Coordinates of C-alpha atoms in Angstrom, one line a residue:
X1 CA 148.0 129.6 118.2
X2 CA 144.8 127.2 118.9
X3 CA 144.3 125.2 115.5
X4 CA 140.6 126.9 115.7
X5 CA 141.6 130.4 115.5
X6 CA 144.3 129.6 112.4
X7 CA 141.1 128.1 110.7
X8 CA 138.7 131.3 111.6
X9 CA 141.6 133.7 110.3
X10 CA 141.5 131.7 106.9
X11 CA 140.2 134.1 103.8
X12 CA 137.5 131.3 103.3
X13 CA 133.7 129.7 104.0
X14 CA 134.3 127.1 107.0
X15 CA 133.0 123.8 106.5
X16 CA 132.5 121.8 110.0
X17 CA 131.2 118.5 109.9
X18 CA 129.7 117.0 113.4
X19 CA 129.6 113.0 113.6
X20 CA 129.0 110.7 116.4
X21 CA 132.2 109.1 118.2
X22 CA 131.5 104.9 117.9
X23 CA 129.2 105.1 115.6
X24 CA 128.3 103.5 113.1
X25 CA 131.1 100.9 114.4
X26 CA 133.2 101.4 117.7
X27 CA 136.4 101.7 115.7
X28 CA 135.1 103.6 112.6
X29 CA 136.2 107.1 114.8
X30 CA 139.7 107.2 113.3
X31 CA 139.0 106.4 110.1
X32 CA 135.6 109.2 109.6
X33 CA 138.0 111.6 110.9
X34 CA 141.0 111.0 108.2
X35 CA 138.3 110.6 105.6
X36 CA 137.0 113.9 106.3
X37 CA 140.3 116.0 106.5
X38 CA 141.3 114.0 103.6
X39 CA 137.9 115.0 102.0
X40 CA 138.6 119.0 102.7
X41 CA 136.9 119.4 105.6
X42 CA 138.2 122.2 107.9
X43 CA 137.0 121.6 111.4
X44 CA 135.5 118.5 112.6
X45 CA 133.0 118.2 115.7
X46 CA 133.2 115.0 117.4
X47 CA 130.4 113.9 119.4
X48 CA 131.0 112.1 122.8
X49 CA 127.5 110.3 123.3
X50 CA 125.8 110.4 126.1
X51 CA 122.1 108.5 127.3
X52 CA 119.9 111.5 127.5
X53 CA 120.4 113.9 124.2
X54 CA 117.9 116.6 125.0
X55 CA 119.1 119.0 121.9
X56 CA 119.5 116.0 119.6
X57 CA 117.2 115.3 116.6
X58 CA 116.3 111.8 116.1
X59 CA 119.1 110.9 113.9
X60 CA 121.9 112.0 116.5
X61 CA 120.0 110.5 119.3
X62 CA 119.4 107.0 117.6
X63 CA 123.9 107.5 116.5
X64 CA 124.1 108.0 120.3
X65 CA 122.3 105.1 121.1
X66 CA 124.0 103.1 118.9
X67 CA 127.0 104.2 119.7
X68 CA 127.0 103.6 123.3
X69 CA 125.2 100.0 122.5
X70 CA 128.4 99.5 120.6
X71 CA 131.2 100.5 123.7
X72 CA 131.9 103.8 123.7
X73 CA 132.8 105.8 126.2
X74 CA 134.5 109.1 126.9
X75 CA 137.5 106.4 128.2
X76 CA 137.4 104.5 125.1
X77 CA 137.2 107.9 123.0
X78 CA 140.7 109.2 124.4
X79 CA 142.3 106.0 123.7
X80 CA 141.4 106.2 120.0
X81 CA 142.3 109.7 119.8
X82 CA 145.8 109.7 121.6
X83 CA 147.5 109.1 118.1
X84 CA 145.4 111.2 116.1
X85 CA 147.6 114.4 115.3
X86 CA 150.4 112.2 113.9
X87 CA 147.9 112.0 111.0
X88 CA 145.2 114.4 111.6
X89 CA 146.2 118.4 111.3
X90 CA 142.5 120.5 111.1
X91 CA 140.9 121.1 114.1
X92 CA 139.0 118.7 116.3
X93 CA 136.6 119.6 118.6
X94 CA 134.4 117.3 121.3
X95 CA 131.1 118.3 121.4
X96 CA 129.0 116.6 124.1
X97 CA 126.4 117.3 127.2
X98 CA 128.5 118.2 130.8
X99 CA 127.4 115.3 132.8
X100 CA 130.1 113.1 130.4
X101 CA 132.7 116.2 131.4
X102 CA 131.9 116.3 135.1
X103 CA 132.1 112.5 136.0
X104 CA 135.7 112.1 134.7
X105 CA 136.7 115.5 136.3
X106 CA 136.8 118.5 134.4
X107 CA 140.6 119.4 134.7
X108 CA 141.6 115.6 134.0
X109 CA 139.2 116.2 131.1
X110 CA 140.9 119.3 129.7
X111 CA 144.5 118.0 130.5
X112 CA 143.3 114.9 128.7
X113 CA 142.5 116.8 125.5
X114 CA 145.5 119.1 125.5
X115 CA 147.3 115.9 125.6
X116 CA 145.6 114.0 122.5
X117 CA 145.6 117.5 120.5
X118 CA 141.7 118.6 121.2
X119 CA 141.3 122.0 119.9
X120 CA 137.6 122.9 121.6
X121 CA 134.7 121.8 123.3
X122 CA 131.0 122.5 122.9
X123 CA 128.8 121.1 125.6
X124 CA 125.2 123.2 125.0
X125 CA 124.5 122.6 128.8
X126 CA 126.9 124.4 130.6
X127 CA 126.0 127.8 131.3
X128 CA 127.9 130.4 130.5
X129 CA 127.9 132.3 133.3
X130 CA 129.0 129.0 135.2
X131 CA 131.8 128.5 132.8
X132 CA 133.1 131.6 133.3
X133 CA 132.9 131.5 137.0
X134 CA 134.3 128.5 137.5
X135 CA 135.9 126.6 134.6
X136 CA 137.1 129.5 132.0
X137 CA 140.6 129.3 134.2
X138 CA 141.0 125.4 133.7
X139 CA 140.2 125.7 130.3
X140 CA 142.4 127.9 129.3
X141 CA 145.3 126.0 131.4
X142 CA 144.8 123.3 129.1
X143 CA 144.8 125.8 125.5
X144 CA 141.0 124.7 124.7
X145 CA 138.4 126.7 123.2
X146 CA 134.8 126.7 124.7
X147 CA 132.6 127.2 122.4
X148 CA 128.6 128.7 123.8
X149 CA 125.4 128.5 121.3
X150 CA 122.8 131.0 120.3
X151 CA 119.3 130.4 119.5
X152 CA 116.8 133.1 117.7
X153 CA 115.3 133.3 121.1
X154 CA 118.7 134.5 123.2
X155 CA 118.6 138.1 124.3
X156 CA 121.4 140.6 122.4
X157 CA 122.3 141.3 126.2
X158 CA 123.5 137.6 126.6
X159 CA 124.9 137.4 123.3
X160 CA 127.3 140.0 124.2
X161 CA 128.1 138.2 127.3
X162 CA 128.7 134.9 125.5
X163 CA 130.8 136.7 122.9
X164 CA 132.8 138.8 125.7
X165 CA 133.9 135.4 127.5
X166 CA 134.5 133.8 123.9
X167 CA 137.6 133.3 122.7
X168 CA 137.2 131.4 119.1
X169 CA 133.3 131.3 117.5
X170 CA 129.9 131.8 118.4
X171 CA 127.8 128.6 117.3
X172 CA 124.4 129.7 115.9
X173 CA 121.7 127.5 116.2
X174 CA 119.4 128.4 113.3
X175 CA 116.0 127.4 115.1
X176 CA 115.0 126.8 118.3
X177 CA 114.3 123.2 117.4
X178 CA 116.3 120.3 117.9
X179 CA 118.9 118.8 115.2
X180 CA 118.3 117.9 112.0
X181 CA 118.5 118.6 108.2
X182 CA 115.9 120.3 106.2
X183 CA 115.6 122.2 102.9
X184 CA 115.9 125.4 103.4
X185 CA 116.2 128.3 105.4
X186 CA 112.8 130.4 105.8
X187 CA 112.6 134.1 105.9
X188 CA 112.4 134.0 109.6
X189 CA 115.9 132.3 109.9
X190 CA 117.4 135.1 107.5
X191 CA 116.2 137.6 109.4
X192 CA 117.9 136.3 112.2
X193 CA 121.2 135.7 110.3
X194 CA 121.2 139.2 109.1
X195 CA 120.3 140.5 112.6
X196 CA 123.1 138.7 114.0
X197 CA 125.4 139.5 111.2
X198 CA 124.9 143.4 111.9
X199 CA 125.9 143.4 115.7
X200 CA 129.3 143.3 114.6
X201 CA 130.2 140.4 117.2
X202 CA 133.7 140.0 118.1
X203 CA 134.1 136.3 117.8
X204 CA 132.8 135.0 114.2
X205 CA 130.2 132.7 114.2
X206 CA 129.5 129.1 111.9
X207 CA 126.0 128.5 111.8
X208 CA 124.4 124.4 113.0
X209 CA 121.2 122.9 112.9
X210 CA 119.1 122.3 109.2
X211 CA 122.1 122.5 107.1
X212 CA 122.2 119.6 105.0
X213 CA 122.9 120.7 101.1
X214 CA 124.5 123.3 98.9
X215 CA 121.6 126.0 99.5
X216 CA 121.6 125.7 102.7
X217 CA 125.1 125.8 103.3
X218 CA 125.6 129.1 100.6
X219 CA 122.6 131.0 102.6
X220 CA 123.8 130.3 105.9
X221 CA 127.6 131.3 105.1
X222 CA 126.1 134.3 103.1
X223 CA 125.9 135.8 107.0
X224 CA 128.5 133.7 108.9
X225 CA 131.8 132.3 108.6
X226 CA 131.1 128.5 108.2
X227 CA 128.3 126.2 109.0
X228 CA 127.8 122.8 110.4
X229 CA 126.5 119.6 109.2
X230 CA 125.8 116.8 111.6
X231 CA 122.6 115.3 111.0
X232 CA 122.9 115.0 107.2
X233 CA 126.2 113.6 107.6
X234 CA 125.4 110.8 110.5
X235 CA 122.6 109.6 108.0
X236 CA 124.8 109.4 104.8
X237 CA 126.8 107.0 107.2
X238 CA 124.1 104.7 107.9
X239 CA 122.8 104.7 104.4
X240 CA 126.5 104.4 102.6
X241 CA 129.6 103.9 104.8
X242 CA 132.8 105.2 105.8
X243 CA 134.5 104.6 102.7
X244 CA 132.1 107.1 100.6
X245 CA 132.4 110.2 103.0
X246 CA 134.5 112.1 99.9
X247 CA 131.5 111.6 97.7
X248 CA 128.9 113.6 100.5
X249 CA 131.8 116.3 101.2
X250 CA 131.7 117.0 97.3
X251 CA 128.2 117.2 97.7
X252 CA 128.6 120.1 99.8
X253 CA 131.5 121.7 98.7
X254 CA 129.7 122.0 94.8
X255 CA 128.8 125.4 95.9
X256 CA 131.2 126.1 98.4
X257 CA 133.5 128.8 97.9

């Protein structure tokens, strides 16, 4: 079974954390990703950068930009990653735009992946309808996961659709914004949780965008399986390092149950 759908049929809160491939060094990828499993995360996200971000908040575009400044690319990415299940056993999933995917050749992409011991893939700008059309096939050759977002703003009509071609978890962006941390989750944002919550989806969903502390984690879990941190994360990088990535999972785990 995927290493995604063993985590989603654990009796627990999922924490994901999303962090930018190359950044803040080229060869810290390895490294942030054994910190974190050996931290207690369960799923990681990792972010293939690309030049033009258009979901990103400011503090994943500028890690993009850095990262890419620094060498990376979805070449040099595979060559870190092609030892990393001899250490690494949660699952890892490449989040990135299309373009990236498309260039190297979406079934060398996939094979490439199943190869290194990629679980997913989230890449926001690939339709769904497109992915089911004409790449569900190759990805599920390969054993990968495609994971689709919701906004507030997507219809229940293409919800269903998304959750009828899913096959692991629904990613729910909690604004229509772009990335970043904040606060707290209005009473807008909870209605749209709970909304979500009551459809009764197939496929579970782990909640991205604004979550960034112990409230905000426990209210978005209160109505979904896990949630995602990236932004939060990528800055407690720049401001502190690899080596203290335990200390920020505590952070978040303090109310985590």
């Amino acid at each position: 079974m995927n290493r995604i759908k063993q985590k989603l049929n654990e009796n627990k809160k999922l924490l994901s954390i999303y962090f930018t491939a190359g950044y803040p060094n080229i060869d810290d990828t390895v490294s942030i990703i054994q910190n974190l499993e050996q931290s207690g995360v369960d799923m990681i996200e990792i972010g293939l950068p690309f030049s033009d971000p258009l979901a990103d908040g400011p503090t994943i575009q500028a890690s993009s930009t850095a990262a890419l400044k620094n060498g990376m690319t979805t070449e040099k990415l595979f060559k870190q990653l092609e030892d990393i299940r001899q250490s690494v056993s949660i699952p890892l999933i490449i989040m990135g735009y299309f373009n990236p995917v498309l260039q190297y050749g979406v079934e060398a992409f996939c094979k490439k992946c199943q190869e290194i011991g990629i679980d997913g893939l989230i890449l926001p700008d690939l339709p769904a309808d497109v992915y089911d059309e004409d790449y569900k096939a190759i990805f599920e050759k390969y054993g990968l996961i495609n994971v689709f977002l919701i906004t507030p703003q997507t219809s229940e009509e293409r919800i269903r659709y998304i959750d009828s071609i899913s096959n692991g978890f629904i990613y729910m962006v909690s604004s229509a914004s772009t990335t970043g941390a904040q606060s707290g989750f209005g009473e807008t944002q909870i209605t749209y949780f709970e909304r979500i919550s009551k459809m009764n989806l197939n496929n579970p969903q782990i909640v991205g965008f604004g979550i960034s502390n112990n409230e905000t984690f426990t209210q978005a879990t209160t109505y979904a399986k896990g949630a995602i941190i990236g932004s939060a994360f990528i800055k407690h990088l720049t401001n502190h390092g690899v080596e203290t990535i335990a200390s920020f999972v505590n952070f978040i785990n303090d109310n985590k149950s």
